[in-house]
Amino acid sequence: MRLIPPEPDFSDGQLAEKAVWDVLKASLPDDVVLVHSVQVRHGRSEHEIDILVLWPGVGLAAIEVKGGLVTNEHGQWFQSGGADGKHKLKDPLAQSQGSQHAFKLWLQDHMGMLLTSRFVYMAAFPYSYVGQDWVKSGNPRNLLLDQDDLKKPAELIRRAIEDEGNGTGPLAMPFLERIIPKLEGNLDQANNDAAGYGEDEDKQDHLTERQKVLLSATRSLPRIRFTGGAGSGKTWLAVEKARELCKSRKRVGLFCYNKGLGMYLSNQVSGWRQAKPAFTGEFHEFVKSLGVPDGEGQDYYDVEMPRILKELAADLPEQEKFDAVIVDEAQDFAPLWWEALRACLKDPDKSEIYAFMDDGQDVYKRWSSDDAIADLLPIHIDENLRNTKKIAETFKDFAGDKFFSRGSTGMAVRMVECATDTALDIASSCIDALIEDGWTNNQIALLTTKTRHPIHLEYSDRNEIGEYWREFHANESEFYGHVLGFKGLERSVVILCVNGFKDMERAAELLYVGLSRARTLLVVVGDTDLIAEAGGTQLRLALSRARQWSP
């Protein structure tokens, strides 16, 4: 016998329905379909058929079940229970008739044709006795099943369908098979790794937003250095701090080093209805906006450019200076940049400064000491909120002793073992394999550790880096980047292509950044020995527990 659902969950208040269900399941023929609790909404009216019988070759029966002792006094139905030992009851057969009628109309809407099979409405009283000679207008006795009738109900239900049912013929099996999917309402989900990832990422976002308590707790402190590991919500906090200061009518500068992160910050503040930062984006773009010429070489950007800015700042009008500056990924700022920024404050000694940084991600190796921000009070953020525990396990050795992951367990990291000189081609093939797994292309980023991916190079060769980052933030396709340019950014799936290192002295920092960019799935492609040489034995151990994958 087909049961819908196969194992109904009868609550304590549905014991009478369970009793009738069990009897019908044991008594009716095997080709009958039994359905429990059919909810019907037609127009604004809502109905429920306690038990629906679909009997091929016979017809349908909608059965309203009433437990307890059912009585009728002077035309009013009652059911045992309540303060007075009984309470009023709607006419059970009229209730069943209303549900039957609503179901027929609903089925007609969804089947595109009238239900012409015989269909009867009935009521069952499993704990009450109704004499065979009982008569009440509008309540035919053969439409009621009492406790005695339910001992052998099959023939009684069949006779009621054939004698009292509306319709012109029996229920045909092909028509029954068309009805069943409407009653089951099967809702299938893709059975792959990509299914259900959104809930975990929403949880990560919720945890990150709870970090706002740090801003509330420190709002009276004018100079703070927020230090935390990857995925601790520093960028989110930097943006929220800017929002808080702008609401206070302060002139704010929100800075970073990387173009990709700068565009992200700009996108975040662009939708604000209230006041926005006076400047948002890359430090050197701010300097150029003041008329400082572009130059060449790292020495120009690290030394000469900030020197010129510092000189210009001395003559800036007061209204063009900042009440507060906020720097995200502050470990990327060279010491002289800090001096130049301080010169752009209305009061270099007292105006507000907030740095959000991770000492472990000093991939540019420009940070020589803490002297440039020695007056900033250190506040430590120890919890990882962005990554799953499986991903966080790969980089926890880089993140410090106090590192703690708050994310969900997540799916296993995937390790694709290959020679370094083949890593780029194999990483590219991972994208197609992941899309076949159910991931969409705009959820995937491929990051390299040495030479750029050819698609990345094309943008650089055409001098279209601005367009390159606009496409990333539009979130329309897969992304090909380098670890250095992806600091502060993230995607659901990251393929970390370890295709070598230009400088082994900063290889560990590159791995730290690359391993921590994925929110849900991390795929590492490369030579485990090289990765362990750069990242250490703990990373080798973590990758040994990864899922070995051949895309």
Coordinates of C-alpha atoms in Angstrom, one line a residue:
M1 CA 0.0 0.0 0.0
R2 CA 1.2 3.5 -0.8
L3 CA 1.2 5.8 2.1
I4 CA 1.7 9.6 1.9
P5 CA 3.7 10.3 4.0
P6 CA 5.2 6.9 4.5
E7 CA 5.4 7.4 8.3
P8 CA 3.0 10.2 9.4
D9 CA 4.1 12.1 12.5
F10 CA 0.9 11.9 14.6
S11 CA 1.0 14.4 17.5
D12 CA -0.6 13.8 20.9
G13 CA -3.8 15.5 19.7
Q14 CA -4.1 13.2 16.6
L15 CA -4.3 9.8 18.3
A16 CA -7.8 9.2 16.9
E17 CA -6.4 9.9 13.4
K18 CA -3.6 7.4 14.1
A19 CA -6.2 4.8 15.2
V20 CA -8.2 5.2 12.0
W21 CA -5.1 5.3 9.8
D22 CA -3.8 2.1 11.3
V23 CA -7.1 0.3 10.7
L24 CA -7.4 1.5 7.1
K25 CA -3.8 0.6 6.4
A26 CA -4.4 -3.0 7.6
S27 CA -7.9 -3.4 6.0
L28 CA -7.8 -1.7 2.6
P29 CA -6.4 -3.4 -0.5
D30 CA -2.7 -3.0 -1.4
D31 CA -3.4 -0.9 -4.5
V32 CA -5.1 1.8 -2.4
V33 CA -3.3 5.1 -1.7
L34 CA -3.7 6.6 1.8
V35 CA -2.9 10.2 2.5
H36 CA -2.8 11.8 5.9
S37 CA -3.6 15.5 6.6
V38 CA -4.2 16.9 3.2
Q39 CA -4.0 20.7 3.6
V40 CA -6.1 22.5 1.0
R41 CA -6.2 26.2 0.4
H42 CA -8.6 27.4 -2.2
G43 CA -9.0 31.1 -2.5
R44 CA -9.1 32.5 1.0
S45 CA -10.6 29.4 2.6
E46 CA -8.4 26.8 4.3
H47 CA -9.4 23.2 4.8
E48 CA -7.9 19.9 5.9
I49 CA -8.8 16.3 5.0
D50 CA -7.7 14.2 7.9
I51 CA -7.4 11.0 5.8
L52 CA -7.9 10.8 2.0
V53 CA -8.5 7.4 0.4
L54 CA -7.7 7.0 -3.3
W55 CA -9.0 3.6 -4.4
P56 CA -8.2 2.7 -8.1
G57 CA -11.2 1.2 -9.8
V58 CA -13.5 2.6 -7.1
G59 CA -13.1 6.2 -6.3
L60 CA -12.1 8.7 -3.5
A61 CA -13.1 9.2 0.1
A62 CA -12.4 12.2 2.3
I63 CA -12.6 11.2 6.0
E64 CA -13.0 13.6 8.9
V65 CA -11.9 12.0 12.2
K66 CA -13.3 12.9 15.5
G67 CA -11.8 11.4 18.7
G68 CA -13.3 11.2 22.2
L69 CA -17.1 10.6 22.7
V70 CA -19.1 12.3 20.0
T71 CA -22.7 13.1 20.8
N72 CA -25.6 15.1 19.3
E73 CA -28.1 17.0 21.4
H74 CA -31.1 18.7 19.8
G75 CA -29.2 19.1 16.5
Q76 CA -25.9 20.3 18.1
W77 CA -22.8 18.1 17.8
F78 CA -20.6 17.8 20.9
Q79 CA -17.2 16.1 21.6
S80 CA -16.0 15.1 25.1
G81 CA -13.4 17.3 26.8
G82 CA -13.3 20.9 28.1
A83 CA -14.4 22.4 31.4
D84 CA -17.9 21.1 31.2
G85 CA -16.9 17.6 30.0
K86 CA -17.8 18.4 26.4
H87 CA -17.6 21.2 23.9
K88 CA -19.5 22.1 20.7
L89 CA -18.5 20.6 17.5
K90 CA -19.1 21.6 13.9
D91 CA -21.1 19.1 11.9
P92 CA -18.4 16.5 11.1
L93 CA -20.0 15.5 7.7
A94 CA -20.5 19.1 6.7
Q95 CA -16.9 19.8 7.6
S96 CA -15.8 16.8 5.5
Q97 CA -18.0 17.9 2.7
G98 CA -16.4 21.4 2.7
S99 CA -12.9 19.9 2.6
Q100 CA -13.9 17.5 -0.2
H101 CA -15.3 20.4 -2.3
A102 CA -12.2 22.6 -1.8
F103 CA -10.0 19.7 -2.7
K104 CA -11.9 19.1 -5.9
L105 CA -11.6 22.7 -6.9
W106 CA -7.9 22.8 -6.0
L107 CA -7.2 19.7 -8.0
Q108 CA -9.1 21.0 -11.0
D109 CA -6.9 24.2 -11.0
H110 CA -3.7 22.1 -10.9
M111 CA -4.8 19.3 -13.2
G112 CA -6.5 21.5 -15.8
M113 CA -9.6 19.2 -15.9
L114 CA -12.6 18.3 -13.8
L115 CA -12.5 15.4 -11.3
T116 CA -15.2 13.1 -12.6
S117 CA -14.3 10.0 -10.5
R118 CA -16.7 9.1 -7.7
F119 CA -15.8 11.0 -4.5
V120 CA -17.5 10.7 -1.1
Y121 CA -17.1 12.7 2.1
M122 CA -17.3 10.7 5.4
A123 CA -16.6 11.0 9.1
A124 CA -15.1 8.4 11.5
F125 CA -15.7 8.2 15.3
P126 CA -13.1 5.6 16.5
Y127 CA -14.2 5.8 20.1
S128 CA -17.9 6.4 19.7
Y129 CA -20.9 4.1 19.0
V130 CA -23.6 5.1 16.4
G131 CA -26.6 2.8 16.1
Q132 CA -27.4 1.4 12.7
D133 CA -30.9 2.9 12.9
W134 CA -29.7 6.4 13.9
V135 CA -31.2 9.1 11.7
K136 CA -30.4 12.8 11.3
S137 CA -31.3 15.0 8.4
G138 CA -28.2 15.6 6.3
N139 CA -26.2 13.0 8.0
P140 CA -26.6 9.6 6.2
R141 CA -25.6 6.8 8.5
N142 CA -23.7 5.0 5.8
L143 CA -21.3 8.0 5.7
L144 CA -20.3 7.5 9.3
L145 CA -17.8 5.0 10.6
D146 CA -18.1 4.3 14.3
Q147 CA -16.0 2.0 16.5
D148 CA -17.8 -1.1 15.3
D149 CA -17.6 -0.1 11.7
L150 CA -13.9 0.4 11.9
K151 CA -13.4 -3.3 12.8
K152 CA -14.0 -4.0 9.1
P153 CA -14.2 -0.7 7.2
A154 CA -13.1 -1.6 3.7
E155 CA -16.4 -2.8 2.3
L156 CA -18.3 0.1 4.1
I157 CA -16.0 2.7 2.5
R158 CA -16.3 1.1 -0.9
R159 CA -20.1 1.0 -0.7
A160 CA -20.2 4.6 0.4
I161 CA -18.1 5.7 -2.5
E162 CA -20.2 3.8 -5.0
D163 CA -23.6 4.7 -3.5
E164 CA -23.1 8.2 -2.2
G165 CA -20.1 9.5 -4.1
N166 CA -20.4 12.4 -6.5
G167 CA -18.9 11.6 -9.9
T168 CA -19.7 9.5 -13.0
G169 CA -17.2 6.6 -12.7
P170 CA -14.4 4.8 -10.9
L171 CA -11.0 6.3 -10.2
A172 CA -8.7 5.3 -13.2
M173 CA -5.2 4.3 -12.4
P174 CA -3.6 6.7 -14.9
F175 CA -5.5 9.6 -13.3
L176 CA -4.5 8.4 -9.8
E177 CA -0.8 8.5 -10.8
R178 CA -1.3 12.1 -12.0
I179 CA -2.8 13.1 -8.6
I180 CA -0.1 11.5 -6.4
P181 CA 2.7 14.0 -7.3
K182 CA 0.4 16.9 -6.3
L183 CA -0.1 15.3 -2.9
E184 CA 3.5 14.4 -2.3
G185 CA 4.9 17.7 -3.4
N186 CA 8.4 16.3 -3.7
L187 CA 11.1 19.0 -3.4
D188 CA 14.4 17.6 -4.5
Q189 CA 17.7 19.4 -3.9
A190 CA 20.9 18.9 -5.7
N191 CA 23.0 16.2 -4.0
N192 CA 26.4 17.8 -4.4
D193 CA 29.0 19.7 -2.4
A194 CA 27.5 23.1 -3.6
A195 CA 24.1 22.4 -2.1
G196 CA 23.3 24.1 1.1
Y197 CA 26.5 26.2 1.4
G198 CA 24.5 29.4 1.7
E199 CA 23.3 28.6 5.2
D200 CA 26.9 28.3 6.5
E201 CA 27.9 31.6 4.9
D202 CA 24.9 33.4 6.4
K203 CA 26.0 32.1 9.7
Q204 CA 29.5 33.4 9.1
D205 CA 28.0 36.8 8.2
H206 CA 25.9 36.8 11.3
L207 CA 28.9 36.1 13.5
T208 CA 30.9 38.8 11.8
E209 CA 28.1 41.4 12.5
R210 CA 28.2 40.5 16.1
Q211 CA 31.8 41.8 16.2
K212 CA 30.2 45.3 16.2
V213 CA 30.2 45.0 20.0
L214 CA 34.0 45.7 19.8
L215 CA 33.3 49.1 18.3
S216 CA 30.7 49.9 21.0
A217 CA 33.1 48.8 23.7
T218 CA 35.9 51.0 22.4
R219 CA 34.0 54.0 21.1
S220 CA 35.7 56.3 23.6
L221 CA 39.2 55.3 22.5
P222 CA 40.5 57.6 19.8
R223 CA 43.5 55.6 18.6
I224 CA 43.3 51.8 18.3
R225 CA 45.2 49.1 16.6
F226 CA 42.7 46.2 15.9
T227 CA 44.9 43.1 15.4
G228 CA 43.4 39.8 14.3
G229 CA 43.9 36.8 12.1
A230 CA 42.5 36.1 8.7
G231 CA 38.7 35.9 8.7
S232 CA 38.2 37.7 12.0
G233 CA 36.0 40.4 10.4
K234 CA 38.5 43.3 10.4
T235 CA 37.4 44.7 7.0
W236 CA 33.8 44.6 8.1
L237 CA 34.7 46.4 11.3
A238 CA 36.7 49.0 9.4
V239 CA 33.7 49.8 7.2
E240 CA 31.4 49.9 10.3
K241 CA 33.8 52.2 12.1
A242 CA 33.8 54.6 9.1
R243 CA 30.0 54.5 9.2
E244 CA 29.9 55.3 12.9
L245 CA 32.3 58.2 12.5
C246 CA 30.5 59.6 9.4
K247 CA 27.2 59.6 11.3
S248 CA 28.9 61.8 13.9
R249 CA 29.6 64.3 11.1
K250 CA 33.3 63.7 11.1
R251 CA 35.5 64.0 8.0
V252 CA 36.8 60.5 7.5
G253 CA 39.4 58.9 5.3
L254 CA 39.1 55.1 4.7
F255 CA 42.3 53.7 3.3
C256 CA 43.9 50.5 2.1
Y257 CA 46.8 49.5 -0.2
N258 CA 45.3 47.0 -2.7
K259 CA 43.2 48.1 -5.7
G260 CA 40.8 45.2 -5.3
L261 CA 40.2 45.9 -1.6
G262 CA 39.9 49.6 -2.4
M263 CA 37.2 49.0 -4.9
Y264 CA 35.4 46.8 -2.4
L265 CA 35.5 49.5 0.3
S266 CA 34.2 52.0 -2.2
N267 CA 31.3 49.8 -3.2
Q268 CA 30.4 49.3 0.5
V269 CA 30.1 53.0 1.2
S270 CA 28.5 54.0 -2.1
G271 CA 25.1 52.9 -0.9
W272 CA 25.1 54.8 2.3
R273 CA 22.3 57.3 2.7
Q274 CA 24.0 59.2 5.4
A275 CA 27.3 61.1 5.1
K276 CA 30.1 59.1 3.5
P277 CA 33.9 59.2 4.0
A278 CA 35.7 62.1 2.3
F279 CA 37.9 59.6 0.7
T280 CA 37.7 55.8 0.3
G281 CA 40.2 53.6 -1.4
E282 CA 43.9 53.2 -2.1
F283 CA 46.4 55.4 -0.3
H284 CA 48.4 56.3 -3.4
E285 CA 45.2 57.2 -5.3
F286 CA 44.5 59.7 -2.5
V287 CA 47.9 61.1 -2.8
K288 CA 47.5 61.5 -6.6
S289 CA 44.1 63.2 -6.0
L290 CA 46.0 66.0 -4.3
G291 CA 48.2 66.5 -7.3
V292 CA 51.2 64.4 -6.4
P293 CA 52.6 62.9 -9.6
D294 CA 52.7 59.2 -10.3
G295 CA 56.2 57.7 -10.2
E296 CA 58.1 54.5 -10.8
G297 CA 59.8 52.0 -8.5
Q298 CA 59.0 50.9 -5.0
D299 CA 61.3 53.4 -3.4
Y300 CA 59.2 56.2 -5.0
Y301 CA 56.0 54.9 -3.5
D302 CA 57.4 54.0 -0.1
V303 CA 59.6 57.1 0.4
E304 CA 59.3 59.9 -2.1
M305 CA 55.5 59.9 -2.5
P306 CA 54.7 60.0 1.2
R307 CA 57.4 62.7 1.7
I308 CA 55.7 64.9 -0.9
L309 CA 52.3 64.3 0.7
K310 CA 53.6 65.3 4.1
E311 CA 54.9 68.6 2.7
L312 CA 51.6 69.2 0.9
A313 CA 49.6 68.5 4.1
A314 CA 51.2 71.4 5.8
D315 CA 49.4 73.8 3.5
L316 CA 46.1 71.9 3.2
P317 CA 43.1 74.0 4.3
E318 CA 41.7 72.9 7.6
Q319 CA 38.4 71.8 6.1
E320 CA 40.2 69.4 3.8
K321 CA 42.0 67.6 6.6
F322 CA 40.6 64.6 8.4
D323 CA 39.0 64.2 11.8
A324 CA 39.8 60.5 11.6
V325 CA 41.6 58.0 9.4
I326 CA 40.9 54.3 9.1
V327 CA 43.3 51.9 7.5
D328 CA 42.4 48.4 6.5
E329 CA 45.1 45.8 6.0
A330 CA 47.3 48.3 7.9
Q331 CA 50.3 45.9 7.9
D332 CA 50.7 46.8 4.2
F333 CA 51.4 50.5 5.0
A334 CA 55.0 51.5 4.9
P335 CA 56.1 53.5 8.0
L336 CA 56.4 56.8 6.1
W337 CA 52.9 56.4 4.8
W338 CA 51.7 56.7 8.4
E339 CA 53.7 59.9 8.9
A340 CA 52.1 61.4 5.8
L341 CA 48.6 60.3 6.9
R342 CA 49.1 61.9 10.4
A343 CA 50.0 65.1 8.7
C344 CA 46.6 65.1 6.9
L345 CA 44.8 65.1 10.3
K346 CA 43.3 68.2 11.8
D347 CA 45.3 67.4 14.9
P348 CA 48.2 65.0 14.2
D349 CA 48.6 64.4 17.9
K350 CA 45.0 63.9 18.9
S351 CA 42.7 63.2 15.9
E352 CA 41.4 59.6 15.6
I353 CA 43.3 56.8 14.0
Y354 CA 42.1 53.2 13.6
A355 CA 44.3 50.5 12.1
F356 CA 42.9 47.0 11.2
M357 CA 45.7 44.6 10.6
D358 CA 47.1 41.1 10.7
D359 CA 50.8 40.8 11.5
G360 CA 50.9 37.4 9.9
Q361 CA 49.9 38.8 6.4
D362 CA 52.8 41.1 5.9
V363 CA 53.3 39.7 2.4
Y364 CA 55.0 42.9 1.1
K365 CA 57.6 42.9 3.9
R366 CA 57.4 46.7 4.3
W367 CA 56.8 46.7 8.0
S368 CA 60.0 47.3 9.9
S369 CA 58.7 48.1 13.4
D370 CA 55.8 49.1 15.5
D371 CA 57.1 52.6 15.9
A372 CA 54.9 54.3 13.3
I373 CA 51.7 53.3 15.3
A374 CA 53.2 52.9 18.8
D375 CA 50.6 55.3 20.2
L376 CA 47.7 53.1 19.0
L377 CA 46.1 51.0 21.8
P378 CA 46.2 47.3 20.8
I379 CA 42.9 45.4 20.7
H380 CA 43.1 41.7 19.8
I381 CA 40.5 39.9 17.7
D382 CA 41.1 36.1 18.2
E383 CA 38.1 34.5 16.5
N384 CA 37.9 33.3 12.9
L385 CA 34.4 33.9 11.6
R386 CA 34.7 33.8 7.8
N387 CA 36.0 30.2 7.2
T388 CA 34.8 26.8 8.0
K389 CA 36.7 24.8 10.6
K390 CA 38.1 22.5 7.9
I391 CA 39.6 25.5 6.0
A392 CA 40.7 27.3 9.2
E393 CA 42.7 24.2 10.2
T394 CA 45.0 24.6 7.2
F395 CA 46.2 28.1 8.3
K396 CA 45.8 28.1 12.1
D397 CA 49.6 27.7 12.6
F398 CA 50.0 31.1 10.9
A399 CA 47.3 32.9 12.8
G400 CA 48.8 32.9 16.3
D401 CA 48.4 31.0 19.6
K402 CA 45.0 32.6 20.4
F403 CA 43.4 31.7 17.1
F404 CA 40.0 30.1 17.4
S405 CA 37.5 29.1 14.7
R406 CA 33.8 29.8 15.2
G407 CA 32.6 28.6 11.8
S408 CA 30.7 25.4 11.0
T409 CA 32.7 22.2 10.4
G410 CA 32.2 22.4 6.6
M411 CA 33.4 20.1 3.8
A412 CA 36.8 18.7 3.5
V413 CA 39.6 20.7 1.9
R414 CA 40.6 19.2 -1.4
M415 CA 44.3 18.5 -2.2
V416 CA 45.3 18.1 -5.9
E417 CA 48.9 16.7 -5.8
C418 CA 50.9 17.7 -8.9
A419 CA 54.3 19.0 -10.0
T420 CA 54.7 22.8 -9.6
D421 CA 55.2 23.3 -13.4
T422 CA 51.8 21.7 -14.1
A423 CA 49.9 23.3 -11.3
L424 CA 48.5 26.2 -13.4
D425 CA 47.0 23.9 -16.0
I426 CA 45.6 21.5 -13.4
A427 CA 44.1 24.4 -11.4
S428 CA 42.4 25.7 -14.5
S429 CA 40.8 22.3 -15.0
C430 CA 39.5 22.3 -11.4
I431 CA 37.1 25.1 -12.4
D432 CA 35.2 22.9 -14.9
A433 CA 35.1 20.1 -12.4
L434 CA 33.7 22.3 -9.7
I435 CA 31.0 23.6 -12.0
E436 CA 30.1 20.0 -12.8
D437 CA 29.8 19.5 -9.1
G438 CA 27.1 22.2 -8.9
W439 CA 29.1 25.3 -8.1
T440 CA 28.5 28.4 -10.2
N441 CA 31.4 30.1 -11.9
N442 CA 30.9 33.3 -10.0
Q443 CA 31.5 31.5 -6.7
I444 CA 35.0 30.5 -7.7
A445 CA 38.3 32.3 -7.5
L446 CA 41.6 30.8 -8.8
L447 CA 44.6 32.4 -7.0
T448 CA 48.3 31.9 -8.0
T449 CA 51.4 32.2 -5.8
K450 CA 54.0 33.1 -8.5
T451 CA 53.2 33.8 -12.1
R452 CA 49.8 35.1 -13.0
H453 CA 47.1 33.1 -14.8
P454 CA 47.0 33.9 -18.6
I455 CA 43.6 35.5 -18.2
H456 CA 44.9 37.7 -15.4
L457 CA 47.9 38.6 -17.6
E458 CA 45.6 39.7 -20.5
Y459 CA 44.1 42.4 -18.4
S460 CA 47.5 43.6 -17.2
D461 CA 48.9 43.6 -20.7
R462 CA 45.9 45.7 -22.0
N463 CA 46.3 48.0 -19.0
E464 CA 42.7 47.2 -17.9
I465 CA 43.3 46.5 -14.2
G466 CA 40.4 48.8 -13.3
E467 CA 38.0 46.8 -15.5
Y468 CA 39.5 43.6 -14.2
W469 CA 38.5 44.5 -10.6
R470 CA 35.1 45.9 -11.6
E471 CA 34.3 42.5 -13.1
F472 CA 35.4 40.8 -9.9
H473 CA 33.1 43.0 -7.8
A474 CA 30.2 42.5 -10.3
N475 CA 30.4 38.9 -9.3
E476 CA 29.4 37.6 -12.7
S477 CA 32.1 35.0 -13.5
E478 CA 35.0 33.1 -12.2
F479 CA 38.0 35.1 -11.1
Y480 CA 41.7 34.7 -11.8
G481 CA 44.0 36.5 -9.5
H482 CA 47.3 36.5 -7.5
V483 CA 47.4 36.0 -3.8
L484 CA 49.0 39.4 -3.3
G485 CA 46.1 41.2 -4.9
F486 CA 43.4 39.3 -3.0
K487 CA 44.2 40.4 0.5
G488 CA 41.0 41.4 2.4
L489 CA 38.8 39.7 -0.2
E490 CA 37.0 36.3 -0.4
R491 CA 34.9 33.9 -2.4
S492 CA 32.9 30.8 -1.6
V493 CA 35.4 28.6 -3.4
V494 CA 39.1 29.3 -3.8
I495 CA 41.5 27.2 -5.8
L496 CA 44.9 28.0 -4.4
C497 CA 47.4 27.3 -7.2
V498 CA 50.8 26.9 -5.7
N499 CA 52.8 27.4 -8.9
G500 CA 56.0 28.4 -7.1
F501 CA 57.3 31.4 -5.1
K502 CA 59.5 34.3 -6.2
D503 CA 60.8 34.7 -2.7
M504 CA 60.8 31.8 -0.2
E505 CA 61.3 34.2 2.6
R506 CA 57.7 35.4 2.2
A507 CA 56.2 32.2 0.9
A508 CA 54.6 31.4 4.3
E509 CA 52.7 34.7 4.3
L510 CA 51.5 34.1 0.7
L511 CA 50.2 30.7 1.7
Y512 CA 48.5 32.2 4.8
V513 CA 46.6 34.7 2.7
G514 CA 45.7 32.2 0.0
L515 CA 44.5 29.5 2.3
S516 CA 42.3 31.9 4.2
R517 CA 40.3 33.4 1.3
A518 CA 37.7 30.6 0.8
R519 CA 34.5 30.7 2.8
T520 CA 33.2 27.2 2.0
L521 CA 35.5 25.1 -0.1
L522 CA 39.3 25.3 -0.4
V523 CA 41.1 23.5 -3.2
V524 CA 44.9 23.4 -2.9
V525 CA 46.8 22.5 -6.1
G526 CA 50.6 21.9 -6.1
D527 CA 53.5 19.9 -4.8
T528 CA 53.0 19.0 -1.1
D529 CA 56.8 19.0 -0.4
L530 CA 57.1 22.6 -1.7
I531 CA 54.0 23.7 0.2
A532 CA 55.4 22.1 3.4
E533 CA 58.8 23.7 2.9
A534 CA 57.1 27.1 2.7
G535 CA 54.3 26.5 5.2
G536 CA 55.8 24.1 7.8
T537 CA 54.9 20.7 9.1
Q538 CA 51.5 21.7 10.6
L539 CA 50.4 22.6 7.1
R540 CA 51.7 19.3 5.7
L541 CA 49.7 17.5 8.5
A542 CA 46.5 19.5 7.7
L543 CA 46.8 18.7 4.0
S544 CA 47.4 15.0 4.7
R545 CA 43.9 15.0 6.2
A546 CA 42.5 16.7 3.1
R547 CA 40.5 14.9 0.5
Q548 CA 42.8 13.8 -2.3
W549 CA 41.2 14.9 -5.5
S550 CA 41.8 14.3 -9.2
P551 CA 39.6 16.7 -11.2

